[in-house]
Coordinates of C-alpha atoms in Angstrom, one line a residue:
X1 CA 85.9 105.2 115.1
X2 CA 83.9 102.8 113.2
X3 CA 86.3 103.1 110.0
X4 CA 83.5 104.2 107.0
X5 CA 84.8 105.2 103.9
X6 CA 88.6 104.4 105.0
X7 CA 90.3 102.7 102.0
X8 CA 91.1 99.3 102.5
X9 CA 94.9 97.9 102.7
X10 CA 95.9 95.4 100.1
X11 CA 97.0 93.3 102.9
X12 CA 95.6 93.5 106.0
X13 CA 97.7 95.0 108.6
X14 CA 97.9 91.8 111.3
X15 CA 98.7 89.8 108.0
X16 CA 102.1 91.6 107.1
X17 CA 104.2 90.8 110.2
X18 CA 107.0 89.3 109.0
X19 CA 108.3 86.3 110.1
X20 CA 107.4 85.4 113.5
X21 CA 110.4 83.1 114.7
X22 CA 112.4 82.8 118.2
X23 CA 115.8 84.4 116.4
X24 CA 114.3 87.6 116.0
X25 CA 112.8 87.4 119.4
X26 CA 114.8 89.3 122.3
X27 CA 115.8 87.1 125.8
X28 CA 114.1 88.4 128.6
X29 CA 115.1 87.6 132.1
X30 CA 112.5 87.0 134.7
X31 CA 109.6 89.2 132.9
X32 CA 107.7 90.4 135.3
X33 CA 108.8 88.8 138.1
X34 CA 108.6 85.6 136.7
X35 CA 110.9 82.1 136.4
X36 CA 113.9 81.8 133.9
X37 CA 113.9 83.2 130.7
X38 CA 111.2 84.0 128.1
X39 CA 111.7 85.3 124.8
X40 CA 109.6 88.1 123.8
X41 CA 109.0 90.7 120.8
X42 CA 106.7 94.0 119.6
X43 CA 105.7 93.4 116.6
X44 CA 103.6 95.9 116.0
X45 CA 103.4 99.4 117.8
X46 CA 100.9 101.7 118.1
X47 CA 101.9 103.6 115.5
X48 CA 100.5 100.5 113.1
X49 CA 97.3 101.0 114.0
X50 CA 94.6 104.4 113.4
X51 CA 92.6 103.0 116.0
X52 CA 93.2 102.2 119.6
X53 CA 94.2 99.2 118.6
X54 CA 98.4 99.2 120.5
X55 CA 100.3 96.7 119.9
X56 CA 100.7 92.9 119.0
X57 CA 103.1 91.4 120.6
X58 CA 105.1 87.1 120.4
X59 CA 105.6 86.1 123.0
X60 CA 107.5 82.5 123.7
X61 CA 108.2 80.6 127.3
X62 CA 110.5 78.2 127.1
X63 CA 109.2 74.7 129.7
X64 CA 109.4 75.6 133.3
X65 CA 109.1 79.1 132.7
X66 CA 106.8 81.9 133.3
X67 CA 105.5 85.7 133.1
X68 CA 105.2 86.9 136.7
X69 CA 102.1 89.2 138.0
X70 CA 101.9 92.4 136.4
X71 CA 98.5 94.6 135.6
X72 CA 97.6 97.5 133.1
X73 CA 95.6 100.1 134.4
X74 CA 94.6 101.3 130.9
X75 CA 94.8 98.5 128.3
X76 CA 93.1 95.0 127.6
X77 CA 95.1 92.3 125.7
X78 CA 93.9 89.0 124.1
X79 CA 96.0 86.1 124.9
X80 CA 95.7 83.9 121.8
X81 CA 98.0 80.3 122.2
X82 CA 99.2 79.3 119.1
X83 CA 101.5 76.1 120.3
X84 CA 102.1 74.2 123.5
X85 CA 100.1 74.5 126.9
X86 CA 100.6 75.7 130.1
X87 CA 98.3 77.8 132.8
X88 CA 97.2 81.7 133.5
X89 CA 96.4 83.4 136.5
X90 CA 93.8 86.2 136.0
X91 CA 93.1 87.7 139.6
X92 CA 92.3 84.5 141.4
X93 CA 91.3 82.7 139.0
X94 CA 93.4 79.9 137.5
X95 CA 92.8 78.0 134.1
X96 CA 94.7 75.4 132.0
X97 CA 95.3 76.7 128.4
X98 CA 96.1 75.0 124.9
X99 CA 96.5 75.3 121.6
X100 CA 93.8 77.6 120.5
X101 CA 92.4 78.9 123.5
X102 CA 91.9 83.2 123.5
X103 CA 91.7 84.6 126.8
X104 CA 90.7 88.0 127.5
X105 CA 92.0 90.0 130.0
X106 CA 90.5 93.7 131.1
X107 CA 92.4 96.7 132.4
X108 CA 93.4 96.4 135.8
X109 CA 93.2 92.5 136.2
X110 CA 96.7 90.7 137.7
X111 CA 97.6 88.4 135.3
X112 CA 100.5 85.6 135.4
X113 CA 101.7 82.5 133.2
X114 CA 103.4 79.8 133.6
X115 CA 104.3 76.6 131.2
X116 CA 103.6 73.5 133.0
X117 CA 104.6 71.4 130.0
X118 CA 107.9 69.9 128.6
X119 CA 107.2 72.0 125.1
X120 CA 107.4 75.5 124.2
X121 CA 104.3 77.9 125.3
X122 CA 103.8 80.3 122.1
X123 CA 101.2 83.2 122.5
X124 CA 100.0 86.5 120.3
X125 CA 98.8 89.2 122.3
X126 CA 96.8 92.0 121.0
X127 CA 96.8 94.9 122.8
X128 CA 94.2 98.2 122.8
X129 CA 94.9 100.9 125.1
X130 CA 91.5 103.0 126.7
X131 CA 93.0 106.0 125.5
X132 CA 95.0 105.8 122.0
X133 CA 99.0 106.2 122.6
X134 CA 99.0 105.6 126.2
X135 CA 100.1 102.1 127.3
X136 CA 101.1 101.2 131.1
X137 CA 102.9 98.0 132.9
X138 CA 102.5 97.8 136.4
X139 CA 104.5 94.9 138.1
X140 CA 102.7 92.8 141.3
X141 CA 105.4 91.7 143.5
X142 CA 105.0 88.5 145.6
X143 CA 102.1 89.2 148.8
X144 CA 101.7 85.5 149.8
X145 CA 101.4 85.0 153.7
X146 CA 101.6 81.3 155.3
X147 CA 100.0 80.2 158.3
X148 CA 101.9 77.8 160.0
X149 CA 100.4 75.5 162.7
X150 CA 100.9 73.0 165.1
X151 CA 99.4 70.2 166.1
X152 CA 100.0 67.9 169.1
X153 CA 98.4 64.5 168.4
X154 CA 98.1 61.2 169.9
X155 CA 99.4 58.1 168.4
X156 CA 96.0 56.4 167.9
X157 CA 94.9 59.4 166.3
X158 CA 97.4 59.8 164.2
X159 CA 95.6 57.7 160.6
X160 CA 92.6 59.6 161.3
X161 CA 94.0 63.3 161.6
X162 CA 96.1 62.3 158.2
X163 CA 92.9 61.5 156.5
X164 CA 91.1 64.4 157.8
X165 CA 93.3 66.5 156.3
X166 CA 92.9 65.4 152.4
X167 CA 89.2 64.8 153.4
X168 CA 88.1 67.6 155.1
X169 CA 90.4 70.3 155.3
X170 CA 91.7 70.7 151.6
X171 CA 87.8 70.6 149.8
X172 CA 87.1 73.6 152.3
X173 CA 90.4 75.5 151.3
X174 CA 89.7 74.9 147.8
X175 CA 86.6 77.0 148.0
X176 CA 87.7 79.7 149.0
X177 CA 89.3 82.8 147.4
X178 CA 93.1 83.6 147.5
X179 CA 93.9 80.3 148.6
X180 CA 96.7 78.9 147.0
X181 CA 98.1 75.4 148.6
X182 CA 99.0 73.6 151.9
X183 CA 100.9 70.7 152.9
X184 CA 100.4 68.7 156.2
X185 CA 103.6 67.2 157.7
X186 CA 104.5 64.7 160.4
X187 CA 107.3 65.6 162.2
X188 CA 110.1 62.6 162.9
X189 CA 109.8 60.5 165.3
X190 CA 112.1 61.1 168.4
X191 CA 114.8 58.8 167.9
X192 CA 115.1 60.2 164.3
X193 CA 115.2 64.1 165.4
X194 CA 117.8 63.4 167.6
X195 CA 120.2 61.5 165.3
X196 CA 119.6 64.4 163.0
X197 CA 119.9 67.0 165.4
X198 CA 116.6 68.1 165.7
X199 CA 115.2 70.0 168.6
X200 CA 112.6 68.3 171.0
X201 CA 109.4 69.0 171.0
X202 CA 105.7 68.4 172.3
X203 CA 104.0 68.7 168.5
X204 CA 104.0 65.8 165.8
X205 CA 102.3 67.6 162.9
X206 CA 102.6 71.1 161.5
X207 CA 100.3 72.2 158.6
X208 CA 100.9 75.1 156.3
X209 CA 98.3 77.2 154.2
X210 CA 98.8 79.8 151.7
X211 CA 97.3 82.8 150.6
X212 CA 97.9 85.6 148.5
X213 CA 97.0 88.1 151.2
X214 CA 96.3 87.9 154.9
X215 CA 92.9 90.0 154.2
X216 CA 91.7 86.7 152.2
X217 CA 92.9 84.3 155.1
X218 CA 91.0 86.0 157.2
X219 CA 87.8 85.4 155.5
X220 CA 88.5 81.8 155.1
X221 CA 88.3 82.1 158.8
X222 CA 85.2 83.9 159.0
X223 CA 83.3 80.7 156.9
X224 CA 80.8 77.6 157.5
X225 CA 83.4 76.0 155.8
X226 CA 86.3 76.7 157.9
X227 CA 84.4 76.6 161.2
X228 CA 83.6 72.5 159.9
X229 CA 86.9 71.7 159.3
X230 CA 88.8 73.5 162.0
X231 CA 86.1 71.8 164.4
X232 CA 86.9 68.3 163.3
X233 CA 90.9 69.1 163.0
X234 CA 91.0 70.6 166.3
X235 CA 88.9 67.7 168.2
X236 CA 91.5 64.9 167.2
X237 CA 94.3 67.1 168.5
X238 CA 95.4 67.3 172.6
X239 CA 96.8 70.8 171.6
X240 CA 98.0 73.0 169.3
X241 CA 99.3 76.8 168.0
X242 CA 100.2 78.8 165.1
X243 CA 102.2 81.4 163.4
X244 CA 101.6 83.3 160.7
X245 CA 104.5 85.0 158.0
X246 CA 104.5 86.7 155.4
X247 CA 106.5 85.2 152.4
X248 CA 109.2 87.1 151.1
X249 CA 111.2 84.7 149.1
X250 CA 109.8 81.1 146.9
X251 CA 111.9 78.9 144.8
X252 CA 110.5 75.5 143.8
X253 CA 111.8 73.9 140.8
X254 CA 109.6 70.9 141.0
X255 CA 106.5 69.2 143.0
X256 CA 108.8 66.9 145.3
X257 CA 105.7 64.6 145.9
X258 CA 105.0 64.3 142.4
X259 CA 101.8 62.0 141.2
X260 CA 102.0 60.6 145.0
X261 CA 100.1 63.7 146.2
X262 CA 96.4 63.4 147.5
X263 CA 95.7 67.0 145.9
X264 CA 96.2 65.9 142.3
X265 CA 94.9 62.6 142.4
X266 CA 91.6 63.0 143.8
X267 CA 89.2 65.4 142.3
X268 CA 86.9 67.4 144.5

């Protein structure tokens, strides 16, 4: 519909929204799947709109909280931030947004967002459906699987197998799709698992990966990358196993290891 001859509003219809404050916004518990509460409201319809235009919608998330995956299979919204900051998930893709920022988002992609900051996270979505009238919301629950493995490794050994880890091991991961975090661990020393009841055993390391899906671990398998890293992992180990899970519960209010942690202060 290219709109010729239409007669023109005497105020633009994205202009006359009212007021667009939190108290006329409606609580919404764990949207989506997501953390806490957001606060959220339509303020526009379809009905506004002759074209396919759908709907524009506030949308406000409070600090610490989040929109959980979701998709729709026949509409694409603009994400336009109008105060605060925080990040997005499209797919597997992951960007920091700000004040400003638009960020499109087609029909079908998984989408997810989080504030990260200690401000509110204020967005405007426009939405336009495919087909006029027909709008869908299709919620992603939580797929992630973790391998979990571990490592037997000599004491002399130990300062280099740390250091392979944040030097070799976590620039491969981060190439590759799906992956979403890891953590290395040293198990306590002997003494200390037995004063804290812990059960005896051979290995002194256990490292976890994540992914969104087992069919994306597997390909980090199946790379030059992994082959490197695994190689030099594996060599500074007398032996090892692993186990794999899928995850079907997560809380985590905060990064325990803060500004300490290898992954956020070097850059790769």
């Amino acid at each position: 519909d290219g709109r010729v001859g239409v007669t023109l509003d005497k105020l633009p219809t994205f202009m006359n929204t009212l007021t667009m404050t939190k108290n006329i916004m409606s609580p919404v518990y764990q949207m989506n799947g997501g953390k806490d509460t957001v606060f959220y409201r339509r303020a526009l319809g379809s009905s506004a709109f002759a074209s396919n235009w759908s709907f524009f919608d506030h949308l406000l998330i409070p600090a610490g909280a989040s929109v959980g995956r979701h998709y729709h299979a026949g509409v694409e919204e603009i994400y336009l931030v109008t105060r605060g900051k925080g990040k997005i998930r499209v797919n597997h893709e992951m960007a920091e947004i700000v004040w400003g920022d638009a960020i499109p988002v087609y029909a079908g992609e998984i989408h997810s967002i989080e504030n990260t900051s200690n401000e509110p996270l204020e967005l405007m979505i426009y939405g336009v459906a495919l087909e006029k009238g027909k709008l869908d919301e299709v919620a992603v629950p939580l797929t992630m699987i973790k391998l979990q493995m571990f490592f037997e490794v000599a004491p002399e050994k130990c300062d280099a197998f740390e250091l392979n880890y944040s030097e070799t091991y976590i620039p491969a991961l981060r190439q590759q799709v799906g992956y979403l975090g890891s953590k290395l661990i040293r198990v306590y020393p002997p003494d200390q698992a037995k004063r804290t009841g812990g059960a005896a055993s051979k290995f002194n390391y256990q490292m976890e990966l994540m992914f969104d899906t087992e069919q994306h671990r597997l390909m980090w398998t199946r790379t030059q990358a992994h082959n490197v890293a695994w190689a030099k992992t594996a060599a500074l180990a007398t032996s090892y196993e692993w186990r794999g899970y899928d995850v079907v519960g997560m809380d985590q209010v905060a990064d325990p290891i803060g500004p300490r942690s290898l992954t956020t202060e070097k850059k790769y």
